[in-house]
Coordinates of C-alpha atoms and ligand atoms in Angstrom, one line a residue:
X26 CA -1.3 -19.0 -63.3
X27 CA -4.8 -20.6 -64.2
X28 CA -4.4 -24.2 -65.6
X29 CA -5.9 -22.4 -68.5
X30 CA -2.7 -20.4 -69.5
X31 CA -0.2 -23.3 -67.9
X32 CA -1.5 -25.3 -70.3
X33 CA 1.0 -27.0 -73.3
X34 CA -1.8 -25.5 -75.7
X35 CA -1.6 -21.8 -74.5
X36 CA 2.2 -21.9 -74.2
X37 CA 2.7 -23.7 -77.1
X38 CA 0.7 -20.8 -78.6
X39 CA 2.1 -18.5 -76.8
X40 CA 6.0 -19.3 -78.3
X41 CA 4.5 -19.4 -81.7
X42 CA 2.4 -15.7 -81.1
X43 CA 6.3 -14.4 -81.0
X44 CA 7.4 -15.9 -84.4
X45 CA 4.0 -14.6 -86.0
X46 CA 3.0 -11.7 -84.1
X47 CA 5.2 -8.9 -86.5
X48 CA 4.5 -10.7 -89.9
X49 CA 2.2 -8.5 -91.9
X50 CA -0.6 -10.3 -94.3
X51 CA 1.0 -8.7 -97.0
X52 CA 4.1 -10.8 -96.8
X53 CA 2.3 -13.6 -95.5
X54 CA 0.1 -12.9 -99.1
X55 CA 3.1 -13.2 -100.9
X56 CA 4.8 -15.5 -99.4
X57 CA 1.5 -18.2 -100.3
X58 CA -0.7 -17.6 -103.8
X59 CA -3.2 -20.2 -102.3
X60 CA -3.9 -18.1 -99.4
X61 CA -7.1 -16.5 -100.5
X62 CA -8.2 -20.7 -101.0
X63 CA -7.1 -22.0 -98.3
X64 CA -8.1 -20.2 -95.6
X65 CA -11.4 -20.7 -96.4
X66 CA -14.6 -22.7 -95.2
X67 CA -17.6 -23.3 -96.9
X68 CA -20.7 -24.8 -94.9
X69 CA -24.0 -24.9 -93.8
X70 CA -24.7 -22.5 -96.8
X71 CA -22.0 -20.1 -96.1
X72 CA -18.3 -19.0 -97.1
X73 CA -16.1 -17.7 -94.5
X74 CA -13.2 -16.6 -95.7
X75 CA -10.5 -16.0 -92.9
X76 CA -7.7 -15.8 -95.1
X77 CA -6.8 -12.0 -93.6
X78 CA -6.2 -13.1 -90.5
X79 CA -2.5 -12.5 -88.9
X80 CA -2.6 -16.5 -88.9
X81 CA -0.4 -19.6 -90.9
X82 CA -1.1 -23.0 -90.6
X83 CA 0.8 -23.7 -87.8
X84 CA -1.8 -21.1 -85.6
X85 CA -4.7 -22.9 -86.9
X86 CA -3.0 -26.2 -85.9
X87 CA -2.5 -24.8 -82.6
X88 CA -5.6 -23.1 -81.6
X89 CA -7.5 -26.4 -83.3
X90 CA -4.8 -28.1 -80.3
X91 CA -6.2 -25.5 -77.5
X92 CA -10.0 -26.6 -78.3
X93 CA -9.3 -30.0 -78.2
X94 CA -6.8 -29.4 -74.8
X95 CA -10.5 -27.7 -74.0
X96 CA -12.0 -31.0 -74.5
X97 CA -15.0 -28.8 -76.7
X98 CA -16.1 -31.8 -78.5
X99 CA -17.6 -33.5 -75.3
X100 CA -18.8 -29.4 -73.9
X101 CA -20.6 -29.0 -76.9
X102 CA -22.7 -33.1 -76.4
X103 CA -22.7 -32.1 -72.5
X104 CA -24.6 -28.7 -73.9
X105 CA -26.7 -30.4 -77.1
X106 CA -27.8 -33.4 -74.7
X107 CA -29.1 -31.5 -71.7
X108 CA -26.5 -31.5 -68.8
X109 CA -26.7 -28.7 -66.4
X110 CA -24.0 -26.8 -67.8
X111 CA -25.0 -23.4 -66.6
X112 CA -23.4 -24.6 -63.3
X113 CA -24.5 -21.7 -61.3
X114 CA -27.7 -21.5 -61.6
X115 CA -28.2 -25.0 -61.9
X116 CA -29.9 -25.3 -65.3
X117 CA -29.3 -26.9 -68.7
X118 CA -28.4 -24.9 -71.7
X119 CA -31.2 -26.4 -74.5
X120 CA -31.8 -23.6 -76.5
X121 CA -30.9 -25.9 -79.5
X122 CA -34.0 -28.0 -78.8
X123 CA -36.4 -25.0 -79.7
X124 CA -34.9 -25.9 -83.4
X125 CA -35.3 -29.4 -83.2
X126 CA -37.6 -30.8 -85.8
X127 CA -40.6 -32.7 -84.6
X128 CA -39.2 -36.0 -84.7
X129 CA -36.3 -35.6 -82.9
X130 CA -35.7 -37.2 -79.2
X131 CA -34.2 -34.7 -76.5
X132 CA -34.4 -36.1 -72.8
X133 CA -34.0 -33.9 -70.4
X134 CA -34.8 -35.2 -66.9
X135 CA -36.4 -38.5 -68.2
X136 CA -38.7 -36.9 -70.4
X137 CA -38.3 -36.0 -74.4
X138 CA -38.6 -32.1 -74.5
X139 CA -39.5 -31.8 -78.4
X140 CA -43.1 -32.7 -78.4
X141 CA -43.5 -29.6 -75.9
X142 CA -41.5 -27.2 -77.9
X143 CA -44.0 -27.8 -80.9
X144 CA -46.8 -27.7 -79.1
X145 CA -46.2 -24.1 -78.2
X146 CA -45.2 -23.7 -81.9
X147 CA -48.2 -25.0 -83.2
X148 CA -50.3 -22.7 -80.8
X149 CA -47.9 -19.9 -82.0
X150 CA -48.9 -20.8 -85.0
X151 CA -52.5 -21.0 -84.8
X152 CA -52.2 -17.3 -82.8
X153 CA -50.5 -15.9 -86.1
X154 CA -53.1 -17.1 -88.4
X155 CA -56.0 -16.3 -86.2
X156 CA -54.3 -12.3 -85.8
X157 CA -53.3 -12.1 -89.7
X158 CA -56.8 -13.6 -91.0
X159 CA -58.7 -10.6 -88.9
X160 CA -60.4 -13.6 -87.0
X161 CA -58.6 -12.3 -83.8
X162 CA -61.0 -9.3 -82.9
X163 CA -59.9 -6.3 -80.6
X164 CA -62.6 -5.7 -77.8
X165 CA -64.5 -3.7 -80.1
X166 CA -65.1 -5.9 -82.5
X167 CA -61.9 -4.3 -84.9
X168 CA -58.8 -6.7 -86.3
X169 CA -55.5 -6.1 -84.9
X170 CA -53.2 -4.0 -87.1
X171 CA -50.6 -2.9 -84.9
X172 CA -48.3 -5.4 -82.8
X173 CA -46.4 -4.2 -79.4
X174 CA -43.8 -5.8 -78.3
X175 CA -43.1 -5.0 -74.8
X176 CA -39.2 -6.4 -73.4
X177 CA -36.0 -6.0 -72.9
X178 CA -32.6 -7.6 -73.3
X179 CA -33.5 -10.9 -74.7
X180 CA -36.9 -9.8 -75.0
X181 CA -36.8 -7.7 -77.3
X182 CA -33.4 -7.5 -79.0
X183 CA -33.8 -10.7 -80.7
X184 CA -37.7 -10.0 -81.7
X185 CA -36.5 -6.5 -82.9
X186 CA -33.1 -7.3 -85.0
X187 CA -35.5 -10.6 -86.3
X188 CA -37.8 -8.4 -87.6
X189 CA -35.8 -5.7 -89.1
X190 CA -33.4 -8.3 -90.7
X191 CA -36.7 -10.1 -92.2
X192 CA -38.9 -7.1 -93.0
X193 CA -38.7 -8.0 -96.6
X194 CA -40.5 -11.1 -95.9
X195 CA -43.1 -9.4 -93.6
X196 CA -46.8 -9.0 -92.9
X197 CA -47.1 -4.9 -94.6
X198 CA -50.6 -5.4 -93.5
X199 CA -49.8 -5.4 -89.9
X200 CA -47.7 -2.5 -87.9
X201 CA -44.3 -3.8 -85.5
X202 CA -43.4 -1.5 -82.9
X203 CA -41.0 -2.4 -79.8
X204 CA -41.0 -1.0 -76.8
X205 CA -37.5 -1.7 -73.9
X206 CA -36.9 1.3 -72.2
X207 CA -38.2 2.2 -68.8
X208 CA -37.9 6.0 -70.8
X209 CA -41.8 6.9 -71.0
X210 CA -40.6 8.3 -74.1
X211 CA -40.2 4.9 -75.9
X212 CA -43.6 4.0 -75.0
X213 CA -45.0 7.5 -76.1
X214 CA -43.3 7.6 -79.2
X215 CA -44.1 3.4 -80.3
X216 CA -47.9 4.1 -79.4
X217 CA -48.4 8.2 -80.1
X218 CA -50.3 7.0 -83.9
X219 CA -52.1 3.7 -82.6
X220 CA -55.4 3.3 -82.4
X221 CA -56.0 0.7 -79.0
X222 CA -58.9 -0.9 -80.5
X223 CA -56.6 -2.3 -83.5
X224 CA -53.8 -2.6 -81.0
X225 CA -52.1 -6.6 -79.6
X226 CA -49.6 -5.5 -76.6
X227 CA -47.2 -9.0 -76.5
X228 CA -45.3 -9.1 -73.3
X229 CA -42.6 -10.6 -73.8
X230 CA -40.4 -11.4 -70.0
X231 CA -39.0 -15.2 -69.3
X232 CA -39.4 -13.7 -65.6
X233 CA -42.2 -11.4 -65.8
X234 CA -40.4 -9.5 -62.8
X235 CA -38.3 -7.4 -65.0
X236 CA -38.6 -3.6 -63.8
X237 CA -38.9 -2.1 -67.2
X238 CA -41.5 -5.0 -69.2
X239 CA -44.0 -4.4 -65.7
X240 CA -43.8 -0.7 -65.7
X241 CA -44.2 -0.5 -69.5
X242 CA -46.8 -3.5 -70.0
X243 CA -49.0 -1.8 -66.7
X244 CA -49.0 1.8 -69.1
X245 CA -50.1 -0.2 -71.9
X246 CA -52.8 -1.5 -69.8
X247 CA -53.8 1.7 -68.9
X248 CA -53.3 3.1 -72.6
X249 CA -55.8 0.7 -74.1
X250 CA -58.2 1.0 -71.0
X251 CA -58.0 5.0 -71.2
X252 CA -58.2 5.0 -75.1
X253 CA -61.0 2.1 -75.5
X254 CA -62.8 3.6 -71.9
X255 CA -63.2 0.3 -70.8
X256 CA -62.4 -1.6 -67.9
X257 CA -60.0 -5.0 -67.2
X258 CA -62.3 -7.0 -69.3
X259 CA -60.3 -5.4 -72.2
X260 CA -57.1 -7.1 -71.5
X261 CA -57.6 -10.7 -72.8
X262 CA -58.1 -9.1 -76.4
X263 CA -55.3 -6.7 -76.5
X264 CA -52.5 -8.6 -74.4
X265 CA -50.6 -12.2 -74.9
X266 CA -47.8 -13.2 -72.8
X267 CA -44.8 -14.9 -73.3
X268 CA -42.7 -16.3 -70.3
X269 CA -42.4 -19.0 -67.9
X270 CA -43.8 -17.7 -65.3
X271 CA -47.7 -18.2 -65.7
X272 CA -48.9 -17.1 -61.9
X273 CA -47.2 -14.1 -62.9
X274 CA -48.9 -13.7 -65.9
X275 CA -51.9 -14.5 -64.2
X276 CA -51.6 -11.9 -61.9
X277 CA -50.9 -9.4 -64.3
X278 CA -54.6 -10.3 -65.9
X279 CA -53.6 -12.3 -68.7
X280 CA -55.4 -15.5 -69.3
X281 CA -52.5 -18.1 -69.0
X282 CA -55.1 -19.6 -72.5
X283 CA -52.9 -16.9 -74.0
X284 CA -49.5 -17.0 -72.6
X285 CA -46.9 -18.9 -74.5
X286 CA -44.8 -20.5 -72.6
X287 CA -40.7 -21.7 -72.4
X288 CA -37.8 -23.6 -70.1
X289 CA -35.9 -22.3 -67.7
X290 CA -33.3 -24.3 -69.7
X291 CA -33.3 -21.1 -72.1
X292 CA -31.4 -18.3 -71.7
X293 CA -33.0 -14.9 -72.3
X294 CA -30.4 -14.2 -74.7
X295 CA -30.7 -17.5 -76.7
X296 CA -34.5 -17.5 -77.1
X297 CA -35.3 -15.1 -80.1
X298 CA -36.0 -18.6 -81.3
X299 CA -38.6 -19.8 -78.3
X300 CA -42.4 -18.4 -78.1
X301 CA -40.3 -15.0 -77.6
X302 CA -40.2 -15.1 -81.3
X303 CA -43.9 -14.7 -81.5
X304 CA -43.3 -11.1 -83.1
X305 CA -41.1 -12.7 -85.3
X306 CA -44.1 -15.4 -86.2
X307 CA -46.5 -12.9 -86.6
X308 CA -44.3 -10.7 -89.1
X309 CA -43.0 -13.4 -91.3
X310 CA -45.7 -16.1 -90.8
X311 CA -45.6 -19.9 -89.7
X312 CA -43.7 -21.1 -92.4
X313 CA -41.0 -18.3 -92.9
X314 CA -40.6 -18.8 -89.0
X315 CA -40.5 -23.0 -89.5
X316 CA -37.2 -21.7 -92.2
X317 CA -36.0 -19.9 -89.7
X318 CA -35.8 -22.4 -87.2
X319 CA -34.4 -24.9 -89.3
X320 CA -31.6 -22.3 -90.4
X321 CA -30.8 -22.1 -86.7
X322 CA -30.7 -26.6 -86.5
X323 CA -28.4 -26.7 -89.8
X324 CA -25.7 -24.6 -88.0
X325 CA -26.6 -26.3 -84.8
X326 CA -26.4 -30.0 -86.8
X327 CA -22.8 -28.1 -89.0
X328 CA -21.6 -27.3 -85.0
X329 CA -22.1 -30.5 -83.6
X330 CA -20.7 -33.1 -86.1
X331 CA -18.2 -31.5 -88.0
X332 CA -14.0 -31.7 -87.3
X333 CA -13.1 -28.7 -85.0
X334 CA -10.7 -27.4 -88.3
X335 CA -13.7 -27.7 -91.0
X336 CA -16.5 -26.1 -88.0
X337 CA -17.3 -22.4 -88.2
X338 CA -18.2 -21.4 -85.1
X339 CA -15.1 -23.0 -83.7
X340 CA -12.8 -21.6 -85.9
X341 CA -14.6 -18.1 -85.6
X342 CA -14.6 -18.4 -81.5
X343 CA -10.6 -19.6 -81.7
X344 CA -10.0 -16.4 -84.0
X345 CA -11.9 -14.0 -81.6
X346 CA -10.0 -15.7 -78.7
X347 CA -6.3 -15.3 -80.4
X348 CA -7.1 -11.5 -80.6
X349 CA -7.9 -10.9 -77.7
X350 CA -5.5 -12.8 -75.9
X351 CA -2.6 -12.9 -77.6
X352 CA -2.8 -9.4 -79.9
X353 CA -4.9 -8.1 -76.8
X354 CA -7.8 -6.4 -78.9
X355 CA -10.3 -5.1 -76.9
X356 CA -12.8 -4.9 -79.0
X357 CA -14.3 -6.7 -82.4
X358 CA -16.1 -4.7 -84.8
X359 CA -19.2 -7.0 -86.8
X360 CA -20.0 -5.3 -90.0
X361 CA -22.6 -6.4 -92.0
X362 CA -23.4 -5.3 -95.6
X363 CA -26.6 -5.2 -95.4
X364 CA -29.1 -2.5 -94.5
X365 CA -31.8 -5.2 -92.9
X366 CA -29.0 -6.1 -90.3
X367 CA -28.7 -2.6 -89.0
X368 CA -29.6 -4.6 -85.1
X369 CA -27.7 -7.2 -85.9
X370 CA -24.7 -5.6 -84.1
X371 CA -27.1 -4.3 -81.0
X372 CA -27.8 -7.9 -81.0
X373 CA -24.7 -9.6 -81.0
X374 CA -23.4 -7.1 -77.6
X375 CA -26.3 -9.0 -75.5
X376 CA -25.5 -12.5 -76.7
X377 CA -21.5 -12.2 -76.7
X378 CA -20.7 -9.7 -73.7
X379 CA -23.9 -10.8 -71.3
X380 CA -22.4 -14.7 -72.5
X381 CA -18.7 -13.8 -71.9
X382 CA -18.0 -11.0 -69.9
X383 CA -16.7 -13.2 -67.1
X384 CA -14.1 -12.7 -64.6
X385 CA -14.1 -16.0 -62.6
X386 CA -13.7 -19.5 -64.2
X387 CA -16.4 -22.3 -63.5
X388 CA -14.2 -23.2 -60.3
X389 CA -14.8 -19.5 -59.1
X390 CA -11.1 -18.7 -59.6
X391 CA -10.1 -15.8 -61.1
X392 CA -8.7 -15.5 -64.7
X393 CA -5.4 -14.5 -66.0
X394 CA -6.8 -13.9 -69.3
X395 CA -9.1 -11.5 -71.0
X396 CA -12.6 -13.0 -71.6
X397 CA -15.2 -11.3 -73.7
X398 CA -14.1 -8.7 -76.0
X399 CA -16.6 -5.5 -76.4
X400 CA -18.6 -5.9 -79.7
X401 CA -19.8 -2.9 -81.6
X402 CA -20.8 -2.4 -85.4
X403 CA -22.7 -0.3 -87.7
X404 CA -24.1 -1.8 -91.4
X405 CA -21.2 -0.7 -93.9
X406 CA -21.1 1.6 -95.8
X407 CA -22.5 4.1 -92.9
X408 CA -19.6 3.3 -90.5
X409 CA -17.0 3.9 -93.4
X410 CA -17.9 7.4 -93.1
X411 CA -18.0 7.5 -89.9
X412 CA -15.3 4.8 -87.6
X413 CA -13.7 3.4 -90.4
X414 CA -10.8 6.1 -89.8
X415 CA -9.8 4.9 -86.7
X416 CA -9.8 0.9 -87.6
X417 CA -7.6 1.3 -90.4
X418 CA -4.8 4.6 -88.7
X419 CA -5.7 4.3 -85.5
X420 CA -3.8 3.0 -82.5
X421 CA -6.1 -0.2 -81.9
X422 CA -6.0 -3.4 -83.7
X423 CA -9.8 -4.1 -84.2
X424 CA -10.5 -7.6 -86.0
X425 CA -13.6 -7.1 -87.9
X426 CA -16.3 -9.4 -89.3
X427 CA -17.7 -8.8 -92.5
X428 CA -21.1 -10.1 -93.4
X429 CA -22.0 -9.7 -97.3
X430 CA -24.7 -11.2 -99.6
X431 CA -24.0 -12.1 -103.2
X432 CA -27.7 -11.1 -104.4
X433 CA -29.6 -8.0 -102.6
X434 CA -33.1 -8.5 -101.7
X435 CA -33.8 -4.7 -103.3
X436 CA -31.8 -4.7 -106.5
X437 CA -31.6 -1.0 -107.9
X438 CA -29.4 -0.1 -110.5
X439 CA -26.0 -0.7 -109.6
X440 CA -26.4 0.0 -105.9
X441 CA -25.8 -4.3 -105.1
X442 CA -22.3 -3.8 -107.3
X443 CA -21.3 -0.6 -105.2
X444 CA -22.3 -2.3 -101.7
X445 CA -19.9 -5.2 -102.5
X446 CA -17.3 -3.0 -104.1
X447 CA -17.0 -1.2 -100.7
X448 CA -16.7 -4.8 -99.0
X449 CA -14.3 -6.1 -100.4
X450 CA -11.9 -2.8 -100.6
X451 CA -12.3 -2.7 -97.1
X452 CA -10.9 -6.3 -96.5
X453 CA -8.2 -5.3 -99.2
X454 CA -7.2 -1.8 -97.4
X455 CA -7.2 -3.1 -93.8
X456 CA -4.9 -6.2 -94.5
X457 CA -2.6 -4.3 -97.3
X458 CA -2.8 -0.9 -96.3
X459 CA -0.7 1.3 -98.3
X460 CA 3.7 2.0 -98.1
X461 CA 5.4 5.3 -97.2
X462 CA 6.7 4.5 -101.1
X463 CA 3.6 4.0 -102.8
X464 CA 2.2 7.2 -101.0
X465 CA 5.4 8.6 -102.3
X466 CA 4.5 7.4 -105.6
X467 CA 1.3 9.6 -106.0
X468 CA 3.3 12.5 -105.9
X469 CA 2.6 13.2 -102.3
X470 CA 4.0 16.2 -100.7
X471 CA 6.6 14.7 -97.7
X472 CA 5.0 16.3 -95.3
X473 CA 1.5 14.5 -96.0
X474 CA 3.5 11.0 -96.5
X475 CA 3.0 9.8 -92.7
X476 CA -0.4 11.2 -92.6
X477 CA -1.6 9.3 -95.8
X478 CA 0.2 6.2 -94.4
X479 CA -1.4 2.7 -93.9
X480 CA 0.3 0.6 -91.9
X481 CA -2.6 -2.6 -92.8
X482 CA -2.3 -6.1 -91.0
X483 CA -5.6 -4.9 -89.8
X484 CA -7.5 -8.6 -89.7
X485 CA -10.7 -9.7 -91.1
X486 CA -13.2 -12.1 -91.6
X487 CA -15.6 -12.1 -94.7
X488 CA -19.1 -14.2 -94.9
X489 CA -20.1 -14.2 -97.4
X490 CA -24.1 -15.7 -98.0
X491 CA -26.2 -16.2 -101.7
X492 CA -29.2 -13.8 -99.9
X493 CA -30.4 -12.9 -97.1
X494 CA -33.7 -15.5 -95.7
X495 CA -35.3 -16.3 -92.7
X496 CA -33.4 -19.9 -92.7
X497 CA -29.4 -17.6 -93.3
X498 CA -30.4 -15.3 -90.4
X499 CA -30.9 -18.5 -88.4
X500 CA -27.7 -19.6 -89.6
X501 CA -25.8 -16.4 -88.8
X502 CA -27.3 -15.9 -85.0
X503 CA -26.6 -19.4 -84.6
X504 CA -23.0 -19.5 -85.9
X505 CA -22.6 -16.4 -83.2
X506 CA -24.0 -18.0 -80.5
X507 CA -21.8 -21.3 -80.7
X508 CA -18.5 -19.2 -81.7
X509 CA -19.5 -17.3 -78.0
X510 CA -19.6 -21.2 -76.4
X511 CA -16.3 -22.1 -77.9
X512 CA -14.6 -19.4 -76.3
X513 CA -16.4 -20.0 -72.9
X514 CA -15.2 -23.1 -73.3
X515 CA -11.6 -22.7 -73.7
X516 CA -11.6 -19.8 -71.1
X517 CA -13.4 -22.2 -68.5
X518 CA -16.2 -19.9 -67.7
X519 CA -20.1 -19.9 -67.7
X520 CA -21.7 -18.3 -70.6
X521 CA -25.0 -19.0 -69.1
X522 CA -25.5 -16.9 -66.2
X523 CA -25.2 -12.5 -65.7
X524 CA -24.9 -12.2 -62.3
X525 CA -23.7 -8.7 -63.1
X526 CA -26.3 -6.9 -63.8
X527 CA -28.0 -7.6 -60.5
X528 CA -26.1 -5.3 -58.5
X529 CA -27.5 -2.4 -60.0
X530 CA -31.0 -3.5 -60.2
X531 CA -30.8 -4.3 -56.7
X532 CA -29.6 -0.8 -55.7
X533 CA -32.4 0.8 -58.4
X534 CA -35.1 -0.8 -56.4
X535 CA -33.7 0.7 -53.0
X536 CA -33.4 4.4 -54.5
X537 CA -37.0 4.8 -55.9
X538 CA -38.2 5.3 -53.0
X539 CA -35.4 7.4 -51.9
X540 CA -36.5 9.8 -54.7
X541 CA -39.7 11.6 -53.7
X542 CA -39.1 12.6 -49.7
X543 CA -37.1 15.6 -49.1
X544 CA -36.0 15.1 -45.8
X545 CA -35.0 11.0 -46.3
X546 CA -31.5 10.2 -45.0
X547 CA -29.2 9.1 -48.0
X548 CA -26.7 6.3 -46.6
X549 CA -24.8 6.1 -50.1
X550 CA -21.2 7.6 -50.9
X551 CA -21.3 11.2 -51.3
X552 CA -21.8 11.6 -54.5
X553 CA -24.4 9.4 -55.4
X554 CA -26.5 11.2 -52.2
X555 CA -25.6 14.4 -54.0
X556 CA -27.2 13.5 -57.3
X557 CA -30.2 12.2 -55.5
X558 CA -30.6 15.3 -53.8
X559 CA -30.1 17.4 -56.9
X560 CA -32.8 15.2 -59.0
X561 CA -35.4 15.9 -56.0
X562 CA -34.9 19.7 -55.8
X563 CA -35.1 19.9 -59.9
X564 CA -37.9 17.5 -60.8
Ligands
F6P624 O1 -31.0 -8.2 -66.8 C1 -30.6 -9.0 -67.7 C2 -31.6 -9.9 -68.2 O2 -31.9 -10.9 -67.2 C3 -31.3 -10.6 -69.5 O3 -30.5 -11.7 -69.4 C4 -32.6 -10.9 -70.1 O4 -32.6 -11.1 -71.4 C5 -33.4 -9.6 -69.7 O5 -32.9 -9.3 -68.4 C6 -34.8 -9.7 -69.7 O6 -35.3 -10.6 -68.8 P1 -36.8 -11.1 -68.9 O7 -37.1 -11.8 -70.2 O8 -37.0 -12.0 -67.7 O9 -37.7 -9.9 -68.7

């Protein structure tokens, strides 16, 4: 056993799991009128209510006992003051400096890092009023109207779920399109109706090495060259960079005078906030970005200072962690009621499963415990007519997050009324379900009764937020990306590094070549070598 799950805390959770584990919510409803009040948290401009979760007191008091067993008070200072918690690769974790306001003192290696981080805001700045005040020409003299942003993973995930969650504050004079795939056909299809000469290509890479940002950003070169019939000298109009590797981006043909740059002390998928927000900058302007960021620093300020049992992310991360140790969910669904955080879910897979899908501790030992579980979501009330079915009969126990706004940003009617209706009977239906007797009651025909049977005790979390601004979706990413560092915490892993995806880059790069001779010798397993051959003889 891991010291993790020898631990007093675990165990002690462990014996309590068994006196708590067959209690339904309704009885644990019934059994306390105050539930609905006191299972609740309101901070940092947000209600969570995690009253439906198969939890008493005595489960808070013990998970609180398993973060402090943790010791997550002194992980989260070693991660807000810059120690080199990302252990195997040797770096600091600071993306909470990239929302630090312009006074504020953050030393890493000897030197304050805040005065840097708003110098490359201020010239983000200056870029977005330049592009959206048509003083920025194209090389033909034209404004730019159409934005590119060329990533992937971190890259793009942030800058894409940022822009469709803010869209109602955006720039309608300016077109957004993102481009990730190595697919042609996502390139095609984001550039088929642009004109080059009105056309910025941002590319966005903290490496610039990435296989699919070089292949698409070199097409995009060769887009605007073809379309404008030009030559290189093109480029420094129609292409910014952001990334930290400037010889790179130099190499590419971007003038480093417009590259914006970040630290290799932040992660890909914790720098939607860094100069890989420029998108973001350009659709919402300087200020709407500035209320972002300090969204993002409230939660971060909420995180930091307040007791573990009065802290969201904590008590989100501990609630995540319960399922999936102790109930053993494998998956958590994260619903949001609201159409402009239809990414939100795509979002929240990079930053929770690249963070936590772990299968060593820090030490390099392996775990006895389930780490990550998958996430996956849809914006209600789409996935109600669609997954819904098997969360509430099926044979998984999913815990779900709700996210809901009190006033909708496109009021219509009674569409607003009808969107929170569906929220909250949702909640209801999953923790209540419905009795064999009160199926019975509707006059059911006996044969239909265990068909029309909900069994409930399904568990849920509801935010609920006034509206949804630049400064909540700071908040919200935020409260996700420290609930993801409470659980790496506890399960003594590093949320920092994804050595796993390397293998199959690595092994990508070695069968390009492999995939235009006819004659080459394949040296993989026999079935790989047989789909090789097959793509060759049908391309
Ligand atoms: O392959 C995974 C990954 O390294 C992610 O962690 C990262 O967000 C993404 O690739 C893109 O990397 P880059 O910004 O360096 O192109």
């Amino acid at each position: 056993m891991t010291s993790l799950t020898q631990s007093d805390a675990w165990q002690n959770l462990l014996s309590h799991f068994a006196t708590i584990k067959d209690q339904h919510l309704r009885d644990l409803f019934a059994s306390d009128p105050a539930r609905g009040k006191t299972f609740t948290l309101q901070a940092a401009g947000m209600f969570l209510d995690y009253s439906k979760n198969r939890i008493n007191a005595e489960t808070m008091k013990l998970l609180i006992a398993l973060a402090e067993d943790a010791g997550l008070k002194s992980r989260i200072e070693a991660m807000f003051t810059g120690e080199k918690i990302n252990t195997t690769e040797d770096r600091a974790v600071l993306h909470t400096a990239l929302r630090a306001p312009r006074d504020a003192t953050i030393m890493f290696e000897g030197k304050n890092v805040v005065p840097d981080v708003h110098e490359v805001l201020d010239r983000m700045a200056d870029f977005t009023v330049r592009i959206t005040s048509g003083d920025w020409k194209g090389h033909t003299g034209k404004p730019i109207r159409n934005i590119v942003n060329i990533g992937i993973g971190g890259s793009d995930l942030g800058p894409v779920m940022a822009y469709e969650a803010l869209r109602y504050y955006s720039n309608r004079d300016l077109t957004f399109r993102f481009v990730s795939n190595v697919d042609a056909t996502d390139f095609s299809e984001a550039t088929i109706d642009l004109d080059p000469a009105e056309t910025l290509f941002i590319v966005a890479s903290k490496t610039f090495t990435t296989q699919e940002t070089m292949t698409n950003a070199e097409s995009a070169k060769q887009w605007l060259l073809e379309g404008l019939k030009t030559d290189e000298s093109a480029v420094a109009k129609h292409f910014v960079a952001l990334s930290t590797n400037a010889e790179s981006v130099q190499a590419f043909g971007i003038d480093t005078d417009n590259m914006f740059g970040f630290w290799d002390w932040v992660g890909g998928r914790y720098s939607m906030d860094s100069a890989i927000g420029l998108s973001t900058m350009l659709a919402i302007g300087p200020s709407g970005f500035g209320e972002l960021l300090d969204g993002f620093n409230e939660m971060d300020n909420h995180y930091r200072t307040a007791p573990l049992d009065q802290n969201l992310p904590v008590i989100m991360g501990l609630l995540n962690l319960y399922y999936t140790d102790f109930f053993g969910s494998q998956t958590t669904a994260v619903l949001p009621y609201d159409q402009y955080l239809s990414r939100f879910p795509a979002y929240l897979q990079q930053l929770t499963m690249e963070s936590n899908g772990k299968h060593v501790t820090l030490d390099g030992d392996q775990v006895d415990y389930d780490t990550s579980p998958i996430f996956w979501g849809e914006p209600g009330t789409n996935g109600q007519h669609s997954f819904y079915q098997l969360i509430h009969q099926g044979t998984h126990l999913i815990p779900c997050d709700f996210i809901a706004f009190t006033k909708s940003l496109n009021s219509i009617g009674d569409h607003h009324d009808k969107l929170m209706a569906n929220v909250f009977a949702q909640g209801e239906a999953l923790a209540m379900g419905k009795t064999a007797d009160e199926v019975r009651a509707e006059g059911t025909d006996e044969s239909l009764v265990p068909h029309r049977v909900f069994e409930g005790n399904r568990p849920s979390n509801t935010i609920l937020i006034e509206k949804l601004t630049p400064s909540v979706l700071g908040k919200l990413v935020a409260l996700y990306e420290h609930s993801v560092f409470t659980q790496g915490v506890i399960w003594q892993i590093n949320p920092f590094d994804q050595w796993g995806v390397e293998l199959g880059k690595q092994l990508a790069k070695a069968i390009i070549p492999e995939l235009s001779p006819n004659d080459a010798d394949l040296s993989h397993d026999s079935s790989t070598n047989e789909l090789i051959r097959r793509y060759r003889s049908m391309k």
